[in-house]
Amino acid sequence: MSNSMSLRKNTGANKSSPDIISVSPSKCQQYIIRKPSIHIKYKDEDGIDTSSIKLFVNYKDVTKDCKITNEKILYTPTKKFKRGSQIVKFEVSDVLKNKKSFEWYFTVGTPIYNHYRGLLHAHTSASDGHGTYSDAYYMAREKAKLDFFAITEHSNMLDNYLDCSLEDASASSEWNDLIKTRNKFILNENFIALSGFEMTYPHHVQDNVGHINIFNSNGFTCSEHPDMNLDNFYKLIYNQDGLIGQFNHPCDEFGTFNDFKYSPYGDSVISLLEVGNGYNPDITKNRKAHDMYQYALDKGWHLAPTCGQDNHRIDFGVANEFRTVVLSTDLSKDAIYDSFKKMRVYSTEDKNIKIDYTINDLPIGSTLRNPSKLNFSICAIDKDYNDKVKEIQVISNKGEIVKRKKYNSNLAKLEFTLKPEKNKFYYVKVIQNLNKTSLSAPIWIK
């Protein structure tokens, strides 16, 4: 398919409006120089009305700085673009007033991190779900096309669970089968199979505690061991190297972890909180914990949001569009775990939206110390034309919305500057049509 045919198809323009022949940099082009010239070629049988032409780069009207003819427009920027996605919008009409509007993006600068999509919460018949370990990993890799996927059985439902510990779970054949199956499905740079366990405190009791996923452990423990209250569990995982934790589905039904009482031991290991949970295809019927995320951050926890399907049926990864996205240097277990630990993570209810968010060029999960100013840069892009971004919000302590902007496009960008205030955090909420919501990890200011 030619470039002009592709552009016409994607814009859905009527046949009497001008044709876009080519654009440069091309649609979705990446890793180009920081100061590229923008060229657009166009034509129309009835003739182009050059006075109608407008060019916007990152929402700024740059038409007056362009060279315009009946066949093309050329814009040469005077300054280098900042690293990241650049949104361009071009408008042109013919002499009969038939208008064409076309919007696209390109990316400058080699990206530091790739965006990898996966899920971190699932159960098989080894605990209270259905299907085998192989079923789960196969569906996640081959059907859902995820980059990473974790099976996290309830630890108190695995065989011989009372004979196992975080250091040694050799007594459990189900745990060891999980490790063997996981290793068979790993394809470095293509798919990372992960495993963990769900520390499951009883939830049909008064003062229920909650459930916590633990990753990167040699073995597992359970809540039925003596003296395994939440404070002691925090201390236990603190004393193990390399563990990563996730608060699962915080709510009154399952528990809110002793009202998210802050623990420096827990905070050093638990870096994730599940803000979306469920395998219902209608995402509005699944469990949301956006308020709990805000509450935990205000309590002093350092957490990134995740979305998990918590699969119990044979629908691993394909149940809905819930995804956890991690910013990582490469697709390997060590790199993915490093990104979880450093909270370079965002949650989404859309399977392919891409969100970039930095302050002073530092990514989500970062801490800025004594900055002189805060330069925010946020970009949300969905390659599905009908998945429109409706609003971007920047949210701080106590739920204060410090900045918001409305859109109606699958390409959205927001840049602004604030004076720094100490002991603040800022995370991003992106709302799309159908009320699909994405949340980012915060960036903290000290």
CSV table of N, CA, C and O in Angstrom, one decimal, residues 126-194:
chain,number,residue,atom,x,y,z
A,126,ALA,N,-3.8,-25.5,40.5
A,126,ALA,CA,-2.9,-25.7,41.7
A,126,ALA,C,-3.4,-25.0,42.9
A,126,ALA,O,-3.0,-25.4,44.0
A,127,SER,N,-4.2,-24.0,42.8
A,127,SER,CA,-4.9,-23.4,44.0
A,127,SER,C,-6.4,-23.4,43.7
A,127,SER,O,-7.0,-24.4,43.7
A,128,ASP,N,-6.9,-22.2,43.4
A,128,ASP,CA,-8.4,-22.1,43.3
A,128,ASP,C,-8.8,-21.7,41.9
A,128,ASP,O,-9.9,-21.2,41.7
A,129,GLY,N,-8.0,-21.9,40.9
A,129,GLY,CA,-8.3,-21.6,39.5
A,129,GLY,C,-8.5,-22.9,38.7
A,129,GLY,O,-8.7,-24.0,39.2
A,130,HIS,N,-8.4,-22.7,37.4
A,130,HIS,CA,-8.6,-23.8,36.4
A,130,HIS,C,-7.4,-23.7,35.4
A,130,HIS,O,-6.8,-22.7,35.2
A,131,GLY,N,-7.2,-24.9,34.8
A,131,GLY,CA,-6.1,-25.0,33.8
A,131,GLY,C,-4.8,-25.3,34.5
A,131,GLY,O,-4.6,-25.3,35.7
A,132,THR,N,-3.8,-25.6,33.6
A,132,THR,CA,-2.5,-26.0,34.1
A,132,THR,C,-1.5,-24.8,34.0
A,132,THR,O,-1.9,-23.8,33.4
A,133,TYR,N,-0.4,-25.0,34.6
A,133,TYR,CA,0.7,-24.0,34.4
A,133,TYR,C,1.0,-23.8,32.9
A,133,TYR,O,1.1,-22.6,32.5
A,134,SER,N,1.1,-24.8,32.2
A,134,SER,CA,1.4,-24.7,30.7
A,134,SER,C,0.2,-24.0,30.0
A,134,SER,O,0.5,-23.2,29.1
A,135,ASP,N,-1.0,-24.3,30.4
A,135,ASP,CA,-2.1,-23.5,29.8
A,135,ASP,C,-2.0,-22.0,30.0
A,135,ASP,O,-2.2,-21.3,29.0
A,136,ALA,N,-1.6,-21.7,31.2
A,136,ALA,CA,-1.6,-20.2,31.5
A,136,ALA,C,-0.4,-19.6,30.8
A,136,ALA,O,-0.7,-18.5,30.1
A,137,TYR,N,0.8,-20.1,30.8
A,137,TYR,CA,1.9,-19.5,30.1
A,137,TYR,C,1.7,-19.5,28.6
A,137,TYR,O,2.0,-18.5,27.9
A,138,TYR,N,1.1,-20.6,28.1
A,138,TYR,CA,0.9,-20.6,26.6
A,138,TYR,C,-0.1,-19.6,26.2
A,138,TYR,O,0.2,-18.9,25.2
A,139,MET,N,-1.2,-19.5,26.9
A,139,MET,CA,-2.2,-18.5,26.5
A,139,MET,C,-1.6,-17.0,26.6
A,139,MET,O,-1.9,-16.2,25.7
A,140,ALA,N,-0.9,-16.8,27.7
A,140,ALA,CA,-0.4,-15.4,27.9
A,140,ALA,C,0.6,-15.1,26.8
A,140,ALA,O,0.6,-13.9,26.3
A,141,ARG,N,1.4,-16.0,26.4
A,141,ARG,CA,2.5,-15.8,25.4
A,141,ARG,C,1.9,-15.8,24.0
A,141,ARG,O,2.2,-14.9,23.2
A,142,GLU,N,1.2,-16.9,23.6
A,142,GLU,CA,0.8,-17.1,22.2
A,142,GLU,C,-0.6,-16.5,21.8
A,142,GLU,O,-0.7,-16.1,20.7
A,143,LYS,N,-1.5,-16.3,22.8
A,143,LYS,CA,-2.8,-15.8,22.5
A,143,LYS,C,-2.9,-14.3,22.8
A,143,LYS,O,-3.4,-13.5,22.0
A,144,ALA,N,-2.5,-14.0,24.1
A,144,ALA,CA,-2.6,-12.6,24.5
A,144,ALA,C,-1.4,-11.8,24.0
A,144,ALA,O,-1.5,-10.5,24.0
A,145,LYS,N,-0.4,-12.4,23.6
A,145,LYS,CA,0.8,-11.7,23.1
A,145,LYS,C,1.4,-10.8,24.1
A,145,LYS,O,1.9,-9.7,23.8
A,146,LEU,N,1.4,-11.2,25.4
A,146,LEU,CA,2.0,-10.5,26.5
A,146,LEU,C,3.5,-10.6,26.4
A,146,LEU,O,4.1,-11.5,25.9
A,147,ASP,N,4.2,-9.6,27.0
A,147,ASP,CA,5.6,-9.6,27.1
A,147,ASP,C,6.1,-10.3,28.4
A,147,ASP,O,7.2,-10.9,28.4
A,148,PHE,N,5.3,-10.3,29.4
A,148,PHE,CA,5.6,-11.0,30.6
A,148,PHE,C,4.3,-11.4,31.3
A,148,PHE,O,3.2,-10.8,31.1
A,149,PHE,N,4.4,-12.5,32.1
A,149,PHE,CA,3.1,-13.0,32.8
A,149,PHE,C,3.6,-13.8,34.0
A,149,PHE,O,4.5,-14.6,33.9
A,150,ALA,N,2.9,-13.6,35.1
A,150,ALA,CA,3.2,-14.3,36.3
A,150,ALA,C,2.0,-15.2,36.8
A,150,ALA,O,0.9,-14.7,36.8
A,151,ILE,N,2.3,-16.4,37.3
A,151,ILE,CA,1.4,-17.2,38.0
A,151,ILE,C,1.7,-17.0,39.5
A,151,ILE,O,2.8,-17.2,39.9
A,152,THR,N,0.6,-16.8,40.3
A,152,THR,CA,0.8,-16.4,41.7
A,152,THR,C,-0.2,-17.2,42.5
A,152,THR,O,-1.3,-16.7,42.9
A,153,GLU,N,0.0,-18.5,42.8
A,153,GLU,CA,-0.9,-19.3,43.5
A,153,GLU,C,-1.1,-18.8,45.0
A,153,GLU,O,-0.1,-18.3,45.5
A,154,HIS,N,-2.2,-19.1,45.5
A,154,HIS,CA,-2.4,-18.9,47.0
A,154,HIS,C,-1.5,-19.9,47.7
A,154,HIS,O,-1.6,-21.1,47.5
A,155,SER,N,-0.6,-19.3,48.5
A,155,SER,CA,0.5,-20.2,49.1
A,155,SER,C,-0.1,-21.2,50.0
A,155,SER,O,0.5,-22.3,50.2
A,156,ASN,N,-1.2,-20.9,50.7
A,156,ASN,CA,-1.8,-21.8,51.6
A,156,ASN,C,-2.6,-22.9,51.0
A,156,ASN,O,-3.3,-23.7,51.7
A,157,MET,N,-2.6,-23.0,49.6
A,157,MET,CA,-3.3,-24.0,48.9
A,157,MET,C,-2.4,-24.9,48.2
A,157,MET,O,-2.8,-25.9,47.5
A,158,LEU,N,-1.1,-24.6,48.2
A,158,LEU,CA,-0.1,-25.5,47.6
A,158,LEU,C,0.2,-26.7,48.5
A,158,LEU,O,0.0,-26.6,49.7
A,159,ASP,N,0.6,-27.8,47.9
A,159,ASP,CA,0.8,-29.0,48.7
A,159,ASP,C,2.0,-28.8,49.7
A,159,ASP,O,3.0,-28.1,49.4
A,160,ASN,N,1.8,-29.4,50.9
A,160,ASN,CA,2.9,-29.3,52.0
A,160,ASN,C,3.3,-27.9,52.3
A,160,ASN,O,4.5,-27.6,52.6
A,161,TYR,N,2.3,-27.0,52.3
A,161,TYR,CA,2.7,-25.6,52.5
A,161,TYR,C,3.3,-25.3,53.8
A,161,TYR,O,4.1,-24.4,54.0
A,162,LEU,N,2.9,-26.0,54.8
A,162,LEU,CA,3.4,-25.8,56.2
A,162,LEU,C,4.9,-26.2,56.3
A,162,LEU,O,5.6,-25.9,57.3
A,163,ASP,N,5.3,-27.0,55.4
A,163,ASP,CA,6.7,-27.5,55.4
A,163,ASP,C,7.7,-26.6,54.6
A,163,ASP,O,8.8,-27.0,54.4
A,164,CYS,N,7.1,-25.5,54.1
A,164,CYS,CA,7.9,-24.7,53.2
A,164,CYS,C,8.2,-23.3,53.8
A,164,CYS,O,7.6,-22.9,54.7
A,165,SER,N,9.3,-22.7,53.3
A,165,SER,CA,9.7,-21.4,53.7
A,165,SER,C,10.1,-20.5,52.6
A,165,SER,O,10.2,-21.0,51.4
A,166,LEU,N,10.4,-19.3,52.8
A,166,LEU,CA,10.8,-18.4,51.7
A,166,LEU,C,12.2,-18.9,51.1
A,166,LEU,O,12.4,-18.7,49.9
A,167,GLU,N,13.0,-19.5,51.9
A,167,GLU,CA,14.3,-20.0,51.4
A,167,GLU,C,14.2,-21.3,50.8
A,167,GLU,O,15.0,-21.6,49.9
A,168,ASP,N,13.2,-22.2,51.2
A,168,ASP,CA,13.2,-23.6,50.7
A,168,ASP,C,11.8,-24.1,50.6
A,168,ASP,O,11.1,-24.2,51.6
A,169,ALA,N,11.3,-24.4,49.4
A,169,ALA,CA,10.0,-24.9,49.2
A,169,ALA,C,10.1,-26.3,48.5
A,169,ALA,O,9.2,-26.7,47.7
A,170,SER,N,11.2,-27.0,48.7
A,170,SER,CA,11.4,-28.3,48.0
A,170,SER,C,10.4,-29.3,48.4
A,170,SER,O,10.2,-30.3,47.7
A,171,ALA,N,9.7,-29.1,49.6
A,171,ALA,CA,8.7,-30.1,50.0
A,171,ALA,C,7.4,-30.0,49.1
A,171,ALA,O,6.6,-30.9,49.2
A,172,SER,N,7.2,-28.9,48.4
A,172,SER,CA,6.0,-28.8,47.6
A,172,SER,C,6.3,-29.1,46.1
A,172,SER,O,7.0,-28.4,45.4
A,173,SER,N,5.7,-30.2,45.7
A,173,SER,CA,5.8,-30.6,44.3
A,173,SER,C,5.2,-29.6,43.3
A,173,SER,O,5.6,-29.3,42.2
A,174,GLU,N,4.1,-29.0,43.8
A,174,GLU,CA,3.4,-28.0,42.9
A,174,GLU,C,4.2,-26.8,42.7
A,174,GLU,O,4.2,-26.2,41.6
A,175,TRP,N,4.9,-26.3,43.8
A,175,TRP,CA,5.8,-25.2,43.6
A,175,TRP,C,6.9,-25.5,42.6
A,175,TRP,O,7.2,-24.7,41.8
A,176,ASN,N,7.5,-26.6,42.8
A,176,ASN,CA,8.6,-27.0,41.9
A,176,ASN,C,8.2,-27.2,40.5
A,176,ASN,O,9.0,-26.9,39.6
A,177,ASP,N,7.0,-27.8,40.3
A,177,ASP,CA,6.5,-27.9,38.9
A,177,ASP,C,6.3,-26.5,38.3
A,177,ASP,O,6.5,-26.3,37.1
A,178,LEU,N,5.8,-25.5,39.1
A,178,LEU,CA,5.7,-24.2,38.6
A,178,LEU,C,7.0,-23.6,38.1
A,178,LEU,O,7.1,-23.0,37.0
A,179,ILE,N,8.1,-23.8,38.9
A,179,ILE,CA,9.4,-23.3,38.5
A,179,ILE,C,9.8,-23.9,37.2
A,179,ILE,O,10.3,-23.2,36.3
A,180,LYS,N,9.7,-25.2,37.1
A,180,LYS,CA,10.1,-25.9,35.9
A,180,LYS,C,9.3,-25.5,34.7
A,180,LYS,O,9.9,-25.3,33.6
A,181,THR,N,8.0,-25.4,34.8
A,181,THR,CA,7.2,-24.9,33.7
A,181,THR,C,7.5,-23.5,33.3
A,181,THR,O,7.6,-23.2,32.1
A,182,ARG,N,7.7,-22.7,34.3
A,182,ARG,CA,8.0,-21.3,34.0
A,182,ARG,C,9.3,-21.2,33.2
A,182,ARG,O,9.3,-20.5,32.2
A,183,ASN,N,10.3,-21.9,33.5
A,183,ASN,CA,11.6,-21.9,32.8
A,183,ASN,C,11.5,-22.3,31.4
A,183,ASN,O,12.2,-21.9,30.5
A,184,LYS,N,10.5,-23.3,31.1
A,184,LYS,CA,10.4,-23.8,29.8
A,184,LYS,C,9.8,-22.7,28.8
A,184,LYS,O,10.0,-22.8,27.6
A,185,PHE,N,9.0,-21.8,29.4
A,185,PHE,CA,8.3,-20.8,28.5
A,185,PHE,C,9.0,-19.5,28.3
A,185,PHE,O,8.6,-18.6,27.6
A,186,ILE,N,10.2,-19.3,29.0
A,186,ILE,CA,10.9,-18.1,28.9
A,186,ILE,C,11.6,-18.0,27.5
A,186,ILE,O,12.3,-18.9,27.1
A,187,LEU,N,11.4,-16.9,26.8
A,187,LEU,CA,12.1,-16.6,25.6
A,187,LEU,C,12.6,-15.2,25.7
A,187,LEU,O,11.9,-14.2,25.5
A,188,ASN,N,13.9,-15.1,26.1
A,188,ASN,CA,14.5,-13.8,26.3
A,188,ASN,C,14.3,-12.9,25.1
A,188,ASN,O,14.5,-13.3,24.0
A,189,GLU,N,13.9,-11.6,25.4
A,189,GLU,CA,13.6,-10.6,24.4
A,189,GLU,C,12.3,-10.9,23.7
A,189,GLU,O,11.9,-10.1,22.8
A,190,ASN,N,11.6,-11.9,24.1
A,190,ASN,CA,10.3,-12.2,23.5
A,190,ASN,C,9.2,-12.4,24.5
A,190,ASN,O,8.1,-11.9,24.4
A,191,PHE,N,9.5,-13.2,25.6
A,191,PHE,CA,8.5,-13.4,26.6
A,191,PHE,C,9.2,-13.9,27.9
A,191,PHE,O,10.0,-14.7,27.8
A,192,ILE,N,8.8,-13.2,29.0
A,192,ILE,CA,9.4,-13.6,30.3
A,192,ILE,C,8.3,-14.2,31.1
A,192,ILE,O,7.3,-13.5,31.5
A,193,ALA,N,8.4,-15.5,31.4
A,193,ALA,CA,7.5,-16.1,32.4
A,193,ALA,C,8.0,-15.9,33.8
A,193,ALA,O,9.1,-16.1,34.1
A,194,LEU,N,7.1,-15.4,34.6
A,194,LEU,CA,7.4,-15.1,36.0
A,194,LEU,C,6.6,-16.0,36.9
A,194,LEU,O,5.5,-16.5,36.5
